[in-house]
CSV table of C-alpha atoms and ligand atoms in Angstrom, one decimal:
chain,number,residue,atom,x,y,z
A,1,UNK,CA,108.2,61.7,33.5
A,2,UNK,CA,106.0,63.4,36.1
A,3,UNK,CA,107.6,64.9,39.2
A,4,UNK,CA,105.3,62.8,41.2
A,5,UNK,CA,102.9,60.0,40.1
A,6,UNK,CA,100.7,58.2,42.6
A,7,UNK,CA,98.5,55.3,41.5
A,8,UNK,CA,96.0,53.4,43.6
A,9,UNK,CA,97.5,54.5,46.9
A,10,UNK,CA,95.8,53.0,49.9
A,11,UNK,CA,96.9,53.3,53.6
A,12,UNK,CA,95.5,51.1,56.3
A,13,UNK,CA,97.1,51.9,59.7
A,14,UNK,CA,97.9,49.0,62.1
A,15,UNK,CA,94.7,49.8,64.1
A,16,UNK,CA,92.7,49.1,61.0
A,17,UNK,CA,91.9,52.8,60.2
A,18,UNK,CA,91.7,53.4,56.4
A,19,UNK,CA,93.5,56.8,56.0
A,20,UNK,CA,93.7,56.7,52.2
A,21,UNK,CA,91.4,54.9,49.7
A,22,UNK,CA,92.9,54.4,46.3
A,23,UNK,CA,94.4,57.8,45.7
A,24,UNK,CA,95.6,58.9,42.2
A,25,UNK,CA,97.7,62.0,41.7
A,26,UNK,CA,99.9,63.3,39.0
A,27,UNK,CA,102.1,66.4,39.5
A,28,UNK,CA,104.0,67.7,36.5
A,29,UNK,CA,107.5,69.0,36.6
A,30,UNK,CA,107.6,72.7,37.4
A,31,UNK,CA,104.2,72.7,39.0
A,32,UNK,CA,103.3,74.4,42.3
A,33,UNK,CA,100.7,71.8,43.6
A,34,UNK,CA,98.5,72.1,46.6
A,35,UNK,CA,96.9,69.2,48.5
A,36,UNK,CA,94.1,70.9,50.3
A,37,UNK,CA,91.8,69.5,52.9
A,38,UNK,CA,90.6,69.6,56.5
A,39,UNK,CA,92.4,68.1,59.5
A,40,UNK,CA,92.4,64.3,59.4
A,41,UNK,CA,91.8,64.2,55.6
A,42,UNK,CA,95.0,62.2,54.8
A,43,UNK,CA,97.4,64.9,53.7
A,44,UNK,CA,100.3,64.0,56.1
A,45,UNK,CA,99.8,60.3,55.4
A,46,UNK,CA,100.1,61.0,51.7
A,47,UNK,CA,103.3,63.1,52.1
A,48,UNK,CA,104.6,60.6,54.7
A,49,UNK,CA,104.3,57.8,52.2
A,50,UNK,CA,105.9,59.9,49.4
A,51,UNK,CA,108.9,60.7,51.7
A,52,UNK,CA,108.9,57.1,52.9
A,53,UNK,CA,108.4,57.9,56.5
A,54,UNK,CA,105.2,55.9,56.4
A,55,UNK,CA,104.7,52.5,54.7
A,56,UNK,CA,102.0,52.2,52.1
A,57,UNK,CA,99.5,49.4,52.1
A,58,UNK,CA,98.8,49.3,48.4
A,59,UNK,CA,99.6,51.2,45.2
A,60,UNK,CA,102.5,52.8,43.4
A,61,UNK,CA,104.5,56.0,44.0
A,62,UNK,CA,107.0,57.3,41.5
A,63,UNK,CA,109.3,60.3,41.9
A,64,UNK,CA,110.6,61.5,38.5
A,65,UNK,CA,109.9,58.0,37.3
A,66,UNK,CA,111.7,56.2,40.2
A,67,UNK,CA,109.4,53.8,42.1
A,68,UNK,CA,110.0,54.3,45.8
A,69,UNK,CA,109.3,50.5,46.4
A,70,UNK,CA,112.2,49.4,44.2
A,71,UNK,CA,114.4,52.4,43.5
A,72,UNK,CA,114.3,54.4,46.7
A,73,UNK,CA,117.9,55.6,46.7
A,74,UNK,CA,117.4,57.3,43.3
A,75,UNK,CA,114.0,58.7,44.2
A,76,UNK,CA,115.3,60.3,47.3
A,77,UNK,CA,117.9,62.3,45.5
A,78,UNK,CA,115.1,64.2,43.7
A,79,UNK,CA,113.3,65.0,46.9
A,80,UNK,CA,113.5,67.6,49.7
A,81,UNK,CA,111.0,67.2,52.5
A,82,UNK,CA,109.8,69.7,55.2
A,83,UNK,CA,107.9,67.7,57.8
A,84,UNK,CA,105.5,69.4,60.2
A,85,UNK,CA,107.5,68.7,63.4
A,86,UNK,CA,111.0,70.1,64.0
A,87,UNK,CA,113.3,67.1,63.8
A,88,UNK,CA,116.8,68.5,63.6
A,89,UNK,CA,119.5,68.2,66.2
A,90,UNK,CA,118.8,71.1,68.5
A,91,UNK,CA,122.4,71.2,69.8
A,92,UNK,CA,123.9,71.6,66.4
A,93,UNK,CA,124.7,75.0,65.1
A,94,UNK,CA,122.4,76.3,62.4
A,95,UNK,CA,125.0,76.1,59.6
A,96,UNK,CA,126.0,72.6,60.7
A,97,UNK,CA,122.4,71.4,60.5
A,98,UNK,CA,122.7,72.2,56.8
A,99,UNK,CA,126.2,70.8,56.3
A,100,UNK,CA,125.2,67.5,58.0
A,101,UNK,CA,122.2,67.2,55.7
A,102,UNK,CA,124.4,67.8,52.6
A,103,UNK,CA,126.7,65.1,53.9
A,104,UNK,CA,123.8,62.6,53.8
A,105,UNK,CA,123.7,63.2,50.1
A,106,UNK,CA,127.4,62.7,49.7
A,107,UNK,CA,128.1,66.5,49.3
A,108,UNK,CA,131.3,67.5,51.3
A,109,UNK,CA,131.2,70.5,53.5
A,110,UNK,CA,133.4,72.7,51.2
A,111,UNK,CA,131.1,72.0,48.2
A,112,UNK,CA,128.0,72.7,50.3
A,113,UNK,CA,129.2,76.2,51.4
A,114,UNK,CA,127.6,78.2,48.6
A,115,UNK,CA,124.2,76.5,49.0
A,116,UNK,CA,124.3,76.9,52.8
A,117,UNK,CA,125.1,80.6,52.4
A,118,UNK,CA,122.5,81.2,49.7
A,119,UNK,CA,119.6,79.6,51.7
A,120,UNK,CA,120.6,81.0,55.1
A,121,UNK,CA,120.6,84.5,53.5
A,122,UNK,CA,117.5,84.0,51.5
A,123,UNK,CA,115.6,82.8,54.6
A,124,UNK,CA,117.0,85.5,57.0
A,125,UNK,CA,119.1,83.1,59.1
A,126,UNK,CA,122.6,84.1,58.1
A,127,UNK,CA,123.2,86.2,61.3
A,128,UNK,CA,122.2,83.1,63.3
A,129,UNK,CA,124.4,80.6,61.5
A,130,UNK,CA,126.7,80.1,64.6
A,131,UNK,CA,123.9,79.7,67.1
A,132,UNK,CA,122.7,76.4,68.3
A,133,UNK,CA,119.4,75.7,66.5
A,134,UNK,CA,117.5,75.3,69.9
A,135,UNK,CA,118.1,79.1,70.4
A,136,UNK,CA,116.0,80.0,67.3
A,137,UNK,CA,112.4,81.2,67.5
A,138,UNK,CA,109.7,79.0,66.2
A,139,UNK,CA,109.5,80.9,63.0
A,140,UNK,CA,113.2,80.6,62.5
A,141,UNK,CA,113.2,76.9,63.2
A,142,UNK,CA,110.6,76.5,60.5
A,143,UNK,CA,112.7,78.4,58.0
A,144,UNK,CA,115.7,76.3,59.0
A,145,UNK,CA,113.6,73.2,58.1
A,146,UNK,CA,113.0,74.7,54.7
A,147,UNK,CA,116.7,75.5,54.1
A,148,UNK,CA,117.7,72.0,55.2
A,149,UNK,CA,115.3,70.5,52.6
A,150,UNK,CA,116.9,72.5,49.8
A,151,UNK,CA,120.6,72.3,50.6
A,152,UNK,CA,121.2,69.3,48.3
A,153,UNK,CA,119.3,71.1,45.4
A,154,UNK,CA,116.4,68.7,45.0
A,155,UNK,CA,114.1,68.9,42.0
A,156,UNK,CA,111.0,68.3,44.1
A,157,UNK,CA,110.3,70.1,47.4
A,158,UNK,CA,107.4,68.8,49.5
A,159,UNK,CA,106.2,70.7,52.6
A,160,UNK,CA,103.6,69.5,55.1
A,161,UNK,CA,101.6,72.5,56.4
A,162,UNK,CA,104.6,74.8,56.2
A,163,UNK,CA,102.9,77.8,57.6
A,164,UNK,CA,100.7,76.2,60.3
A,165,UNK,CA,100.9,78.4,63.5
A,166,UNK,CA,103.1,81.0,61.7
A,167,UNK,CA,102.2,84.7,62.0
A,168,UNK,CA,100.8,86.5,59.0
A,169,UNK,CA,104.0,88.5,58.3
A,170,UNK,CA,106.3,85.4,58.3
A,171,UNK,CA,103.6,83.5,56.3
A,172,UNK,CA,103.8,86.1,53.6
A,173,UNK,CA,107.6,86.1,53.4
A,174,UNK,CA,107.6,82.3,53.2
A,175,UNK,CA,105.1,82.6,50.3
A,176,UNK,CA,107.4,85.0,48.5
A,177,UNK,CA,110.4,82.7,49.1
A,178,UNK,CA,108.5,79.5,47.9
A,179,UNK,CA,107.3,81.3,44.8
A,180,UNK,CA,110.9,82.2,43.9
A,181,UNK,CA,112.0,78.6,44.5
A,182,UNK,CA,109.3,77.5,42.1
A,183,UNK,CA,110.2,80.2,39.5
A,184,UNK,CA,113.8,79.0,39.7
A,185,UNK,CA,112.6,75.7,38.4
A,186,UNK,CA,111.8,73.4,41.4
A,187,UNK,CA,108.5,71.6,41.5
A,188,UNK,CA,106.7,72.2,44.8
A,189,UNK,CA,104.0,70.2,46.6
A,190,UNK,CA,102.5,71.5,49.8
A,191,UNK,CA,99.7,70.4,52.0
A,192,UNK,CA,97.5,73.1,53.6
A,193,UNK,CA,94.1,73.5,55.2
A,194,UNK,CA,94.1,77.2,54.4
A,195,UNK,CA,92.2,77.9,51.1
A,196,UNK,CA,93.9,81.3,50.9
A,197,UNK,CA,97.4,79.7,51.0
A,198,UNK,CA,96.5,77.3,48.1
A,199,UNK,CA,95.0,80.2,46.3
A,200,UNK,CA,98.0,82.5,46.7
A,201,UNK,CA,100.6,79.9,45.7
A,202,UNK,CA,99.4,76.9,43.8
A,203,UNK,CA,98.8,76.4,40.1
A,204,UNK,CA,97.0,73.1,40.6
A,205,UNK,CA,95.0,71.9,43.6
A,206,UNK,CA,93.7,68.5,44.7
A,207,UNK,CA,91.1,68.5,47.4
A,208,UNK,CA,91.2,65.5,49.8
A,209,UNK,CA,88.8,64.5,52.5
A,210,UNK,CA,88.4,61.2,54.4
A,211,UNK,CA,91.2,59.6,52.4
A,212,UNK,CA,89.6,60.3,49.0
A,213,UNK,CA,90.4,62.9,46.3
A,214,UNK,CA,87.3,64.9,45.8
A,215,UNK,CA,88.6,67.3,43.1
A,216,UNK,CA,91.8,67.8,41.2
A,217,UNK,CA,92.0,70.7,38.8
A,218,UNK,CA,93.7,74.0,38.1
A,219,UNK,CA,93.2,76.7,40.7
A,220,UNK,CA,91.2,78.7,38.2
A,221,UNK,CA,88.8,75.9,37.4
A,222,UNK,CA,88.4,75.2,41.1
A,223,UNK,CA,87.8,78.8,42.2
A,224,UNK,CA,85.3,79.2,39.4
A,225,UNK,CA,83.2,76.5,41.1
A,226,UNK,CA,83.2,78.0,44.6
B,1,ADP,P1,102.3,51.9,60.4
B,1,ADP,O1,100.9,51.4,60.0
B,1,ADP,O2,102.9,52.9,59.4
B,1,ADP,O3,103.2,50.9,60.9
B,1,ADP,P2,101.3,52.5,63.1
B,1,ADP,O4,99.8,52.2,62.9
B,1,ADP,O5,102.1,51.5,63.8
B,1,ADP,O6,101.9,52.9,61.7
B,1,ADP,O7,101.4,53.8,63.9
B,1,ADP,C1,102.6,54.6,63.9
B,1,ADP,C2,102.6,55.6,65.1
B,1,ADP,O8,101.5,56.6,65.0
B,1,ADP,C3,102.3,54.9,66.4
B,1,ADP,O9,103.3,55.3,67.3
B,1,ADP,C4,100.9,55.3,66.8
B,1,ADP,O10,100.9,55.5,68.2
B,1,ADP,C5,100.8,56.7,66.2
B,1,ADP,N1,99.3,57.0,66.0
B,1,ADP,C6,98.3,56.2,66.3
B,1,ADP,N2,97.1,56.8,66.0
B,1,ADP,C7,97.4,58.0,65.5
B,1,ADP,C8,96.6,59.1,65.0
B,1,ADP,N3,95.3,59.0,65.0
B,1,ADP,N4,97.2,60.2,64.6
B,1,ADP,C9,98.6,60.2,64.6
B,1,ADP,N5,99.4,59.3,65.1
B,1,ADP,C10,98.8,58.1,65.5
B,2,ADP,P1,95.9,65.4,57.7
B,2,ADP,O1,97.4,65.5,57.5
B,2,ADP,O2,95.1,65.7,56.5
B,2,ADP,O3,95.4,66.2,58.9
B,2,ADP,P2,96.6,62.7,58.5
B,2,ADP,O4,97.2,62.1,57.3
B,2,ADP,O5,97.5,63.1,59.5
B,2,ADP,O6,95.6,63.9,58.1
B,2,ADP,O7,95.6,61.7,59.2
B,2,ADP,C1,94.6,61.0,58.4
B,2,ADP,C2,93.8,60.1,59.3
B,2,ADP,O8,94.6,59.0,59.7
B,2,ADP,C3,93.3,60.8,60.6
B,2,ADP,O9,92.0,60.4,60.9
B,2,ADP,C4,94.4,60.4,61.6
B,2,ADP,O10,93.8,60.3,62.9
B,2,ADP,C5,94.7,59.0,61.2
B,2,ADP,N1,96.0,58.5,61.5
B,2,ADP,C6,97.2,59.2,61.3
B,2,ADP,N2,98.2,58.5,61.7
B,2,ADP,C7,97.7,57.3,62.2
B,2,ADP,C8,98.3,56.2,62.9
B,2,ADP,N3,99.6,56.0,63.0
B,2,ADP,N4,97.5,55.2,63.3
B,2,ADP,C9,96.1,55.3,63.1
B,2,ADP,N5,95.5,56.4,62.5
B,2,ADP,C10,96.3,57.4,62.1
């Protein structure tokens, strides 16, 4: 099955605002997929529904074949999510943020150790592992969010504007890291409003605006049209 399959997805918020109108998207296993569009286009709403933080109004979402409406527990095992806002426990130590997360997936601390060490080192947070997470800089918190999303070894990583407000140097090192995660076999979907970010990272890109998919093609096809 596809890593992600979205059919006829519509979102009407409680105030009546129609944020998504019948979206279709298919993301193949192994892809690095970008959902590109301006602020307010519906990117976070889409990822919010996929990660079941937001309720959909209509349509179907499958993660590796598992329908999130009927088979959410299975679907969630495949998924690691990096939301835009920091939402970890600021008083927990950096390494404990990861160990707690692994625990949510039934992975005991002693079995999580290797993954915790690997991701903290890969993201330059190893020296900070005993610090409370509130002591980290903004860029470090963002990297901690990424490590947390990966600690249970999900097959699909989704990131909502992962480099928004991040300086150019950190942005480039995050690009390098994410490219390696994809090369190692994980499917990645990210939202961005930076064309250059989609261009640097993504193999396939969908352009969304006002809740509708305007284009959906390989990067090369899309850039050829610009
Ligand atoms: P749902 O339809 O998923 O139940 P709601 O319409 O109840 O969601 O809104 C969820 C939350 O988002 C509310 O706390 C609301 O205040 C907030 N919210 C409202 N309008 C906006 C907006 N334009 N952008 C972001 N958040 C909003
Ligand atoms: P993007 O991530 O592309 O910037 P969003 O998915 O956050 O876009 O928002 C899409 C549209 O839905 C925006 O117009 C936003 O104001 C609106 N919106 C988001 N959350 C809510 C909410 N809870 N209630 C009402 N409108 C919302």
